[in-house]
Short mmCIF file of C-alpha atoms in Angstrom, two decimals:
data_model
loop_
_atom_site.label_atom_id
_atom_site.label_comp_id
_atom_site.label_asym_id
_atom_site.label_seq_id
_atom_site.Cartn_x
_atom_site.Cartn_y
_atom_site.Cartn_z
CA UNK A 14 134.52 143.01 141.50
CA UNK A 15 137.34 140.65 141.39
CA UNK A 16 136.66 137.08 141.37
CA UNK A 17 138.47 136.46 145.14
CA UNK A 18 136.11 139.43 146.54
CA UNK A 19 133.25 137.51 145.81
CA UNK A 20 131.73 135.55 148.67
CA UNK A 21 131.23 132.40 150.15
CA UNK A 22 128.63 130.60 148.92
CA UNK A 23 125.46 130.90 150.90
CA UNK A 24 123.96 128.04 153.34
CA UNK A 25 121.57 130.29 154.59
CA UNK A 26 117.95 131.01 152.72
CA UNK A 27 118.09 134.33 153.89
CA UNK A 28 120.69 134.83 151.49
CA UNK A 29 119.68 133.56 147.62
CA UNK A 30 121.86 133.15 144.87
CA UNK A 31 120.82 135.62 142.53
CA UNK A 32 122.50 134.25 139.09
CA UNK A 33 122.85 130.69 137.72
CA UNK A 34 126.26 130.81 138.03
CA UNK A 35 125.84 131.68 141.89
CA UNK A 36 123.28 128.41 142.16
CA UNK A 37 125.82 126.45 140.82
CA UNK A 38 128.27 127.23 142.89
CA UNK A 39 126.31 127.03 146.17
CA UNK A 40 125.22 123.60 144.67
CA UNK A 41 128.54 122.18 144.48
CA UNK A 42 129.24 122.90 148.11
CA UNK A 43 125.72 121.46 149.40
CA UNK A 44 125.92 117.94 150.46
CA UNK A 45 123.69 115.52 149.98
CA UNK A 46 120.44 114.49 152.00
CA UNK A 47 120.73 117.43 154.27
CA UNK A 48 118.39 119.53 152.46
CA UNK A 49 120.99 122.02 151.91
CA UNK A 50 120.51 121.42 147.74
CA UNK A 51 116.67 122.15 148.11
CA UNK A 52 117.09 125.32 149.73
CA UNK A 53 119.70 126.63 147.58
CA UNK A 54 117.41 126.04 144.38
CA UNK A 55 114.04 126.78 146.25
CA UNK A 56 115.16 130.41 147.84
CA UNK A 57 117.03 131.84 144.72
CA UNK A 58 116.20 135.34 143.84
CA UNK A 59 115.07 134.32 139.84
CA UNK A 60 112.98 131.62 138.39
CA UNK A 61 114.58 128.46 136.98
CA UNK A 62 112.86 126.52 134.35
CA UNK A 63 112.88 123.13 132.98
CA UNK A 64 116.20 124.13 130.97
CA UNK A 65 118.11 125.95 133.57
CA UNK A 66 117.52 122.64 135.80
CA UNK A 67 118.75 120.24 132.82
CA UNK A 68 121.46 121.95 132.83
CA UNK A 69 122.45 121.77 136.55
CA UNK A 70 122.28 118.10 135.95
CA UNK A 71 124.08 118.07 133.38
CA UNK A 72 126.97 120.05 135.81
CA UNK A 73 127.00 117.32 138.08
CA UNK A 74 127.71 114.73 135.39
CA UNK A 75 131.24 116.15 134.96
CA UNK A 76 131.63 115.19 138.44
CA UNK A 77 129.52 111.74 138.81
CA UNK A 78 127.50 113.17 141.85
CA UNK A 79 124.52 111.11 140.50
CA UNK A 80 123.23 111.27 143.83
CA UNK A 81 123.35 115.08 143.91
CA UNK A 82 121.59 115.17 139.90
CA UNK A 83 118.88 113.09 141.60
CA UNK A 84 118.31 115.24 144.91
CA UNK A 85 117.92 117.89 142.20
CA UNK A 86 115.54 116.17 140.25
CA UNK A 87 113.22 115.38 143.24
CA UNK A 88 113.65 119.21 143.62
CA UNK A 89 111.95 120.06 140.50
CA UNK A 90 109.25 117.88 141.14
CA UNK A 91 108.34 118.85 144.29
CA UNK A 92 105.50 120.75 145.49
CA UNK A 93 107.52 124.77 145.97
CA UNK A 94 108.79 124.20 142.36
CA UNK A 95 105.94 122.02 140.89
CA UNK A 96 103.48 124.92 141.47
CA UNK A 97 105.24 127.43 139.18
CA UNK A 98 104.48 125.18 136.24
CA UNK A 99 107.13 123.68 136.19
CA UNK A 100 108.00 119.98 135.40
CA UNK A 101 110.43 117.45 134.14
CA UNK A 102 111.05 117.39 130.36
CA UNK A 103 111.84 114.69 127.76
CA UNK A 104 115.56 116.51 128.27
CA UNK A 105 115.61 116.50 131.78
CA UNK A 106 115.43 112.93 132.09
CA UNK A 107 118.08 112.49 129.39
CA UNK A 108 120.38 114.21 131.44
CA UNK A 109 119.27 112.10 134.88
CA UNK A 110 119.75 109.01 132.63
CA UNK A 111 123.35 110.64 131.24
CA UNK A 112 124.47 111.21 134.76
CA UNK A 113 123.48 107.54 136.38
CA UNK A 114 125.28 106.19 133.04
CA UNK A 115 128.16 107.64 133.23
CA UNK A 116 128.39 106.95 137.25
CA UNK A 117 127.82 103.23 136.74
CA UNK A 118 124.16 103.54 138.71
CA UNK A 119 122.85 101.47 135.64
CA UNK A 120 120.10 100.17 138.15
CA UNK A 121 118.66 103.76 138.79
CA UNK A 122 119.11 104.46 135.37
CA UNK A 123 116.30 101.67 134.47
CA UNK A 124 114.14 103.02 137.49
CA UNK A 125 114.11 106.37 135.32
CA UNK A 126 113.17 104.27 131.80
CA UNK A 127 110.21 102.87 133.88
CA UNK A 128 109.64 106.18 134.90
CA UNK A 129 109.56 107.42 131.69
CA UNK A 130 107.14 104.97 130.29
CA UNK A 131 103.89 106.20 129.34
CA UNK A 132 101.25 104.45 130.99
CA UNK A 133 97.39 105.60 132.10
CA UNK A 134 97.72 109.17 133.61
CA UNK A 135 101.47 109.26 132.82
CA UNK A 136 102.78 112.36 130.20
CA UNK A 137 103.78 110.39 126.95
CA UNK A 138 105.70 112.91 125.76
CA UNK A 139 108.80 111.84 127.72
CA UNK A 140 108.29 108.09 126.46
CA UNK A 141 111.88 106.81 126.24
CA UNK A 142 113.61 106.49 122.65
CA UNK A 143 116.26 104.29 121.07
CA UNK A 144 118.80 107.00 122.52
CA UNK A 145 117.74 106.57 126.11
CA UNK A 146 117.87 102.62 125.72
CA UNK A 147 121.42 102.91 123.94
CA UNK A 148 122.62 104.55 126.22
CA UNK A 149 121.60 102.64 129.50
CA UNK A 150 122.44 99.36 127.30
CA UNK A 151 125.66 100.65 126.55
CA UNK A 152 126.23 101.29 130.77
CA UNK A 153 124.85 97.92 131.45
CA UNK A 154 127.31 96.71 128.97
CA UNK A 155 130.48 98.51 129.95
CA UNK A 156 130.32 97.66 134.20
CA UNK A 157 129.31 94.44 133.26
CA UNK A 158 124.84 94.12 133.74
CA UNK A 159 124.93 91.22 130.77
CA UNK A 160 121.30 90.45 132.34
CA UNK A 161 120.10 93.80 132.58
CA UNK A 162 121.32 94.49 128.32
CA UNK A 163 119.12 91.61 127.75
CA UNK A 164 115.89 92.55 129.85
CA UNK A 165 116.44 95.76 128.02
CA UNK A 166 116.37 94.59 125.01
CA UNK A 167 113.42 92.42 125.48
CA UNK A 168 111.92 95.41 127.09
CA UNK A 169 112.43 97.55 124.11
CA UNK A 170 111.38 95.03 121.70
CA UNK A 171 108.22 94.59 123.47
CA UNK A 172 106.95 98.38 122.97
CA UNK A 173 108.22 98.58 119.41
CA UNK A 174 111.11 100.65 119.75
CA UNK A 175 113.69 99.99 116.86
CA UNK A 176 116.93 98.80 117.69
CA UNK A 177 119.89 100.21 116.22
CA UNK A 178 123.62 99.31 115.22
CA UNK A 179 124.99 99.72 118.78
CA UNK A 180 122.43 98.10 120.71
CA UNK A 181 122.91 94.77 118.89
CA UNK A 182 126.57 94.83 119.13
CA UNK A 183 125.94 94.99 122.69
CA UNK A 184 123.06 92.41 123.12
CA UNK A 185 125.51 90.22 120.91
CA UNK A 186 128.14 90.35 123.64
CA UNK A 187 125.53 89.81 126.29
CA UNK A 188 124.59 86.70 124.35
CA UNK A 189 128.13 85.51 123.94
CA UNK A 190 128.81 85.73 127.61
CA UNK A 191 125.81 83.75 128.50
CA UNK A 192 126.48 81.08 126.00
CA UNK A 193 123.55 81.65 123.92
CA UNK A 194 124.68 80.69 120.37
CA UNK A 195 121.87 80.90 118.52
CA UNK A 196 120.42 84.41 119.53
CA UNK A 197 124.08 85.48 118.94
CA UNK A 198 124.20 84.49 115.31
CA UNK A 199 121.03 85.72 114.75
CA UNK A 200 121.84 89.17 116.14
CA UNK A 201 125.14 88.65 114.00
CA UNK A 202 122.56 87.73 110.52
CA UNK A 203 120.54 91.09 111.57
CA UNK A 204 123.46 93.17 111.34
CA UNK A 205 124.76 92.03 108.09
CA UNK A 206 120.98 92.40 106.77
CA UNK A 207 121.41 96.29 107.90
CA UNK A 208 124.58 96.41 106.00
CA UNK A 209 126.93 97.16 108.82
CA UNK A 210 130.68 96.25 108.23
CA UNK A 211 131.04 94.30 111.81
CA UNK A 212 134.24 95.63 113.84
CA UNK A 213 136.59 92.67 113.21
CA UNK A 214 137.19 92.15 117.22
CA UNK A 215 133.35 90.47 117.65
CA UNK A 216 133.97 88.12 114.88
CA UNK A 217 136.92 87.10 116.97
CA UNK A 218 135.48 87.30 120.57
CA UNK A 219 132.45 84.92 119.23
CA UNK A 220 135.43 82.40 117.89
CA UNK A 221 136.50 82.43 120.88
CA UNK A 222 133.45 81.58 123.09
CA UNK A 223 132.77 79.09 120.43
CA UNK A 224 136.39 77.48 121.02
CA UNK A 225 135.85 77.72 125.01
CA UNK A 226 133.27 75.47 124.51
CA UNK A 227 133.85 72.90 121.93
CA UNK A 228 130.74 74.47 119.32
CA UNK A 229 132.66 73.67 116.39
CA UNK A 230 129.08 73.88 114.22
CA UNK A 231 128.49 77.39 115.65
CA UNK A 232 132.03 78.35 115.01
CA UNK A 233 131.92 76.93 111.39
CA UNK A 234 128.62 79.06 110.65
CA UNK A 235 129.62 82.22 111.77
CA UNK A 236 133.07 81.88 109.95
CA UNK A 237 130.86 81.16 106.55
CA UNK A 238 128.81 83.95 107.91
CA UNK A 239 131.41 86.27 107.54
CA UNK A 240 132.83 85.35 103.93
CA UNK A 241 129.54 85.61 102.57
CA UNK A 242 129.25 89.10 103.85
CA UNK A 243 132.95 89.92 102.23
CA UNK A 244 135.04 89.97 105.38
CA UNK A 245 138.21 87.87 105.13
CA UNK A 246 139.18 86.12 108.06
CA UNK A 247 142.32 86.71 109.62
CA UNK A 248 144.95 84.94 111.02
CA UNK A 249 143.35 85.26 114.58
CA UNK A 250 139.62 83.83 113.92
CA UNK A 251 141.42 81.03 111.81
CA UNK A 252 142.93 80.35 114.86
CA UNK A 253 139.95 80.24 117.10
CA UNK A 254 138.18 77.61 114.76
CA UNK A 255 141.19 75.58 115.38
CA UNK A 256 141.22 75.63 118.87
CA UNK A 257 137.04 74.48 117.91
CA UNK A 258 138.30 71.61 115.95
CA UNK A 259 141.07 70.38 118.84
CA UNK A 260 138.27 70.08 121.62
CA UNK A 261 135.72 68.61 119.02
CA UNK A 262 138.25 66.20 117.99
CA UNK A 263 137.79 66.67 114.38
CA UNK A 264 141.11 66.08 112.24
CA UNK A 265 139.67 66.45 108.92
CA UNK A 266 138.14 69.31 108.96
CA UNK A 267 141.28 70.55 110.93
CA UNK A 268 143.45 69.48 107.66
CA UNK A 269 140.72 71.71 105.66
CA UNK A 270 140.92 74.67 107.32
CA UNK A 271 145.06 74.47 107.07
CA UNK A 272 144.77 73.94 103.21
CA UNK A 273 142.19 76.92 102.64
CA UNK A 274 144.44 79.05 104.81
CA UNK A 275 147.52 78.24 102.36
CA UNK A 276 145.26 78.76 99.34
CA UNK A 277 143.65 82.14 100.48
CA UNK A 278 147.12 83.15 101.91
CA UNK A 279 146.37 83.82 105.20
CA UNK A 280 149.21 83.86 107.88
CA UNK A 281 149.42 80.22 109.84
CA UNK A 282 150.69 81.01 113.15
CA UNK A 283 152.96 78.38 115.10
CA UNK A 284 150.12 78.06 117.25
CA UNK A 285 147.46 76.88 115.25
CA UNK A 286 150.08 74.17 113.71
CA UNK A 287 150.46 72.83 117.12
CA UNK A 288 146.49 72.92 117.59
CA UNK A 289 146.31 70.82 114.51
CA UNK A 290 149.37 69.09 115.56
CA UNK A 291 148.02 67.71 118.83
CA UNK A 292 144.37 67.01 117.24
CA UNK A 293 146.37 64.54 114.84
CA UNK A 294 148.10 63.33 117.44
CA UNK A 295 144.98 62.84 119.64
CA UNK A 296 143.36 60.55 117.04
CA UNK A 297 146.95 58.76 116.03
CA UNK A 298 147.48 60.38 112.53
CA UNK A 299 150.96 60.36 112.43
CA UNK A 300 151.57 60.47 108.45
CA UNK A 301 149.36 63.62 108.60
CA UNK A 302 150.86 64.29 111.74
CA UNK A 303 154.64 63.92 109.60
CA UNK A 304 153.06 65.82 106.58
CA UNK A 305 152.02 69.46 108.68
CA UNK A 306 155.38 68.90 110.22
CA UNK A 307 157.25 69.64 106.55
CA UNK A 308 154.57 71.88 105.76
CA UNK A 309 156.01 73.83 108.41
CA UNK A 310 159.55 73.67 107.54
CA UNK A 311 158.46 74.56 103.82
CA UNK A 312 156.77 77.88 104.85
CA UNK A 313 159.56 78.90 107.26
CA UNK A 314 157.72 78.52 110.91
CA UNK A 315 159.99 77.99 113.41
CA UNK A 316 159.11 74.83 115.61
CA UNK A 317 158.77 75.16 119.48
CA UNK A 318 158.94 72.30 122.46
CA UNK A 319 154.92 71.96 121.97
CA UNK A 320 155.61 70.96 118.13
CA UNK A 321 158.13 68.24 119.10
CA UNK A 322 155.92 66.94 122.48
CA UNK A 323 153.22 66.74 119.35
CA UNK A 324 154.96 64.92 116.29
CA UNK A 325 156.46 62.34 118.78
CA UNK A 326 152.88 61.48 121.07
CA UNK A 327 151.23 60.95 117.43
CA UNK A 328 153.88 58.81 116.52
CA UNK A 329 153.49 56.79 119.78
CA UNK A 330 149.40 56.73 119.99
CA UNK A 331 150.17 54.94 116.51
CA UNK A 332 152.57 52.64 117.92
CA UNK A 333 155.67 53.96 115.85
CA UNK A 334 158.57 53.72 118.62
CA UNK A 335 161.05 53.50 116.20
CA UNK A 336 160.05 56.20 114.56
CA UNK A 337 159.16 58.42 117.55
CA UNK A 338 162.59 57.25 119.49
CA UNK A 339 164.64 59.41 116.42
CA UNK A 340 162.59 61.93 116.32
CA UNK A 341 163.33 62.20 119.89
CA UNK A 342 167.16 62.18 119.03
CA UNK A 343 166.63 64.57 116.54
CA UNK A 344 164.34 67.34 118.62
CA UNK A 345 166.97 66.80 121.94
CA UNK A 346 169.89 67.81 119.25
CA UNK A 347 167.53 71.09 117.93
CA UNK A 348 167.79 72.09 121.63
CA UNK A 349 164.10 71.57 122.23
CA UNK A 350 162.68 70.42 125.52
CA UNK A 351 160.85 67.10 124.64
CA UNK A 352 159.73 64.45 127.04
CA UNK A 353 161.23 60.70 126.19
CA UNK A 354 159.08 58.77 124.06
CA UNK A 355 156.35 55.99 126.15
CA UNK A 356 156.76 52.88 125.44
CA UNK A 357 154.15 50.08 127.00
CA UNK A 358 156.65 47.55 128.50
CA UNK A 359 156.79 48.11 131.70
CA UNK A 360 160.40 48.74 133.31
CA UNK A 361 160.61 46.66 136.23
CA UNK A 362 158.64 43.77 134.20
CA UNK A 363 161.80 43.58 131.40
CA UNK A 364 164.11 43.99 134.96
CA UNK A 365 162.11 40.80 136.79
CA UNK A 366 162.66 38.79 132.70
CA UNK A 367 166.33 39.67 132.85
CA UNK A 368 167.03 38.20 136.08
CA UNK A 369 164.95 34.91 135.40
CA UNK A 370 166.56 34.05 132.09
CA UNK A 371 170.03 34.42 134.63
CA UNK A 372 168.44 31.81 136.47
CA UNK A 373 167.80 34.72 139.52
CA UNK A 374 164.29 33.87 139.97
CA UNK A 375 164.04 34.94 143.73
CA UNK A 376 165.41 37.77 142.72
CA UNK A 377 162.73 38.56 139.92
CA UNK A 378 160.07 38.49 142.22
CA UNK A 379 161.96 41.06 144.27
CA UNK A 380 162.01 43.27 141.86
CA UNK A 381 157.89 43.09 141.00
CA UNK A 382 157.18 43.45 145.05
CA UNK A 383 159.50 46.75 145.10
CA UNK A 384 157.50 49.66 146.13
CA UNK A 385 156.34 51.81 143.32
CA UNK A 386 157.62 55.05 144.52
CA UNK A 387 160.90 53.36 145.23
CA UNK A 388 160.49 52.10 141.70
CA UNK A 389 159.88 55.64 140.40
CA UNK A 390 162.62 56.83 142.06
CA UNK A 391 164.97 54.80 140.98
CA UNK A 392 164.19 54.23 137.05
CA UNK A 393 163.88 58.09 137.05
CA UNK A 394 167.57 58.17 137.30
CA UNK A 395 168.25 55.79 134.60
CA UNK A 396 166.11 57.97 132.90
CA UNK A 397 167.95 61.13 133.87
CA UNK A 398 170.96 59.39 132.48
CA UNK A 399 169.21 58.78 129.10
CA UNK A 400 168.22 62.06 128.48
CA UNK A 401 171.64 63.51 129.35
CA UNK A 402 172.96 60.95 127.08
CA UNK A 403 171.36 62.14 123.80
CA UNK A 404 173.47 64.45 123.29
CA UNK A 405 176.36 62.20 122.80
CA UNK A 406 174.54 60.98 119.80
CA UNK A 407 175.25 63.88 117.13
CA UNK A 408 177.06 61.68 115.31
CA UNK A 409 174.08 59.69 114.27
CA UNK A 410 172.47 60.43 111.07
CA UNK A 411 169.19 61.88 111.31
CA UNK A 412 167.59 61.61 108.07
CA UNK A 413 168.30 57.72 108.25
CA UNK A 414 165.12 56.08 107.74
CA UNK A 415 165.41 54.03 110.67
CA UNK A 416 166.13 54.52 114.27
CA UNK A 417 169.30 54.86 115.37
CA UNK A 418 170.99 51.37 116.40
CA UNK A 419 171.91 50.30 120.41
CA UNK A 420 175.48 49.72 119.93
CA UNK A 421 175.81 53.56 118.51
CA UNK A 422 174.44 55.00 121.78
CA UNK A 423 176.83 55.25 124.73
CA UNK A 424 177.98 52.61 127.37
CA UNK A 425 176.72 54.35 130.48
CA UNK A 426 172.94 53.93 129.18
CA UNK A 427 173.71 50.20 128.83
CA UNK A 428 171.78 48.31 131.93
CA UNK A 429 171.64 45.02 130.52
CA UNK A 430 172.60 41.26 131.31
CA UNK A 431 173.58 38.62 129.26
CA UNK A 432 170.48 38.76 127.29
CA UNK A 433 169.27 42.25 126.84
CA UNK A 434 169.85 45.84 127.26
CA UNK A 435 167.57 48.49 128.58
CA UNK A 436 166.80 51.79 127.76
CA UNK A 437 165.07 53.34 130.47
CA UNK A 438 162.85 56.06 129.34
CA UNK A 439 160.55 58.28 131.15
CA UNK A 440 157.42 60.56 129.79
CA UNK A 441 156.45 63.23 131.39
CA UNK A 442 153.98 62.59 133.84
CA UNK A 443 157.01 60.11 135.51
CA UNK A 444 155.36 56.45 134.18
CA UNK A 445 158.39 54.54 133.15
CA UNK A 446 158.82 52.30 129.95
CA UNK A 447 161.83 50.46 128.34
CA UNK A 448 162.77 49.15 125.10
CA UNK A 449 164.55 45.71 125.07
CA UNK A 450 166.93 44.87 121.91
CA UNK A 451 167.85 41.04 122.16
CA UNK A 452 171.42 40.51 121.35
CA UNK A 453 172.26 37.62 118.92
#
């Protein structure tokens, strides 16, 4: 008989399948909670056993119908099939557990595990192993149950079931995610007791919740972890412990960490200069801050805007305008987009001095009373002018130890009176500052 001669598949009980291959296919056509499964596998012409039902689960897997798999499982245990002897195997509720898995029904999957758990009057020959909790805690895992891998595990723990490799590379990400240090590092210490080479992306996914939030201390044990277990630490996790270091505020060990990756050779990315960069600049380190700077140069890393906005704010939290005013000059030539060096003389103050020493006193307190958005407004221009006015500086010699002079620096910068001249310079979160040079 050819296969397009063959049937429809039968709704009726008055007509069973006769072959597994005929259950099957009336089972894919019966829907769900109409009883239409039931009947199929309780009027078919031949006796199925505990395999022949694992492995109509195991059908439906393909398909993710764990909702069909179960119907069929409350099939086998009911009372038309229950009374030919037969009954759900240690297999059987692999495959139930294999199908809710794989469907992301990780919640009926533990139902089944509880099932499964021999207790007074219950079979204990289908007592869940390590395989059935690896693979639930791998579901859990994968759509995201971080609670649920850890009530496993606890679970598990509790009626001596060993845990393997797998499990506690996923109870160490469930860890991780809720900020639980210590169990992670100990999960971390029981792996490298087994002997298992860790895959190289937890080292760096525990750097990184480490960095998130500040635990340099955690972040500096696990990367000692790791050496003494013979893994070198790349480019990335040296990284990570920088980013720790920035929001601990620790400089020095910062400095370290950048002199051990030069010695061992490992790759220093622009961004973990900048990290260190800003750190120094945070605590007002600018010789250290000047000394990465070459460091960089020497090994060939190509500076960005975020280096410059870095070498000149350390330069300024130390209170080196001078120094940070030709760095400026020397960044806005590179073509790099830094913000004007802040100075802590206010603008309109020097503006209100200027006019008094004219003898325009009325006109100095007009000045302080101006409203400060007006004042914003308006210095932001001279500032605009500044800025646009670096350029015309090339001619200035940038390895000159000192900054460049006020008469080298063009005219239509110059706001001054008879007594000073003001350079109006603006940061970037729009405060504006001046430097005065008194003329002799």
């Amino acid at each position: 008989m050819m296969l397009a001669d063959v049937p429809s598949p039968p709704q009726d009980p008055n007509f069973p399948a006769g072959s597994m291959q005929a259950l099957r296919r009336a089972l894919k056509y019966a829907r769900v909670g109409t009883g239409e499964i039931a009947k199929a596998i309780e009027s078919c012409s031949f006796d199925i056993r505990e395999r022949g039902f694992t492995m109509l689960i195991v059908t439906c897997r393909r398909s993710g119908r764990w909702r069909k798999a179960m119907e069929i499982f409350e099939t086998m245990r009911g009372k038309v099939i229950s009374t030919r002897g037969v009954k759900p195997n240690f297999y059987t509720y692999s495959a139930l557990i294999s199908v809710c898995c794989n469907a992301g029904a990780c919640a009926k999957a533990i139902e089944i595990i509880e099932e499964m758990t021999p207790t007074l009057g219950r079979d204990s020959s289908v007592e869940p192993d390590v395989g059935i909790y690896r693979a639930v805690i791998s579901a859990c895992l994968r759509f995201e149950r971080f609670k649920s891998v850890l009530d496993l595990h606890h679970t598990m723990l509790k009626r001596g079931v060993p845990q393997d490799v797998v499990i506690l590379l996923c109870v160490l990400e469930a860890f991780l995610k809720f900020k639980k240090w210590r169990q992670a590092a100990d999960a971390m210490d029981e792996l490298h007791a087994m002997g298992v080479t860790i895959p190289m992306k937890h080292y760096t996914h525990f750097m990184s919740c480490c960095a998130e939030d500040g635990n340099l201390y955690m972040a500096l044990e696990i990367f000692l972890t790791m050496q003494m277990a013979d893994v070198r630490p790349t480019s990335a996790i040296c990284h990570q412990v920088m980013l720790a270091v920035r929001a601990s505020d620790q400089p020095a060990i910062g400095l370290e960490l950048l002199r051990e990756m030069h010695r061992e050779d490992i790759d220093v990315s622009l961004d973990t200069y900048n990290c260190l960069l800003w750190t120094l600049a945070a605590s007002g380190q600018w010789e250290q801050t000047l000394k990465v700077f070459v460091k960089m140069e020497a090994h060939g890393v190509k500076m960005n805007s975020d280096t410059g906005k870095a070498v000149i704010k350390s330069c300024q939290n130390a209170g080196e305008t001078d120094l940070s005013a030709t760095l400026f000059c020397k960044f806005r030539r590179m073509g790099l987009q830094v913000h004007p060096p802040q100075w802590t003389i206010k603008a309109e103050n020097i503006r209100a001095r200027a006019l008094s020493m004219d003898g325009h006193s009325e006109s100095a307190r007009t000045v302080l009373s101006v409203d400060s958005s007006q004042r914003s407004s308006m210095d932001s221009a001279a500032s605009t002018d500044f800025a646009s006015s670096v350029e015309e500086t090339s001619s200035l010699d940038t390895d000159s130890s000192g900054p460049p002079s006020i008469d080298d620096l063009p005219p239509k910068i110059e706001m001054s009176k008879s007594c000073c001249r003001q350079h109006i310079m603006m940061d970037g979160m729009g405060d504006v500052a001046v430097t005065v040079s008194t003329l002799t």
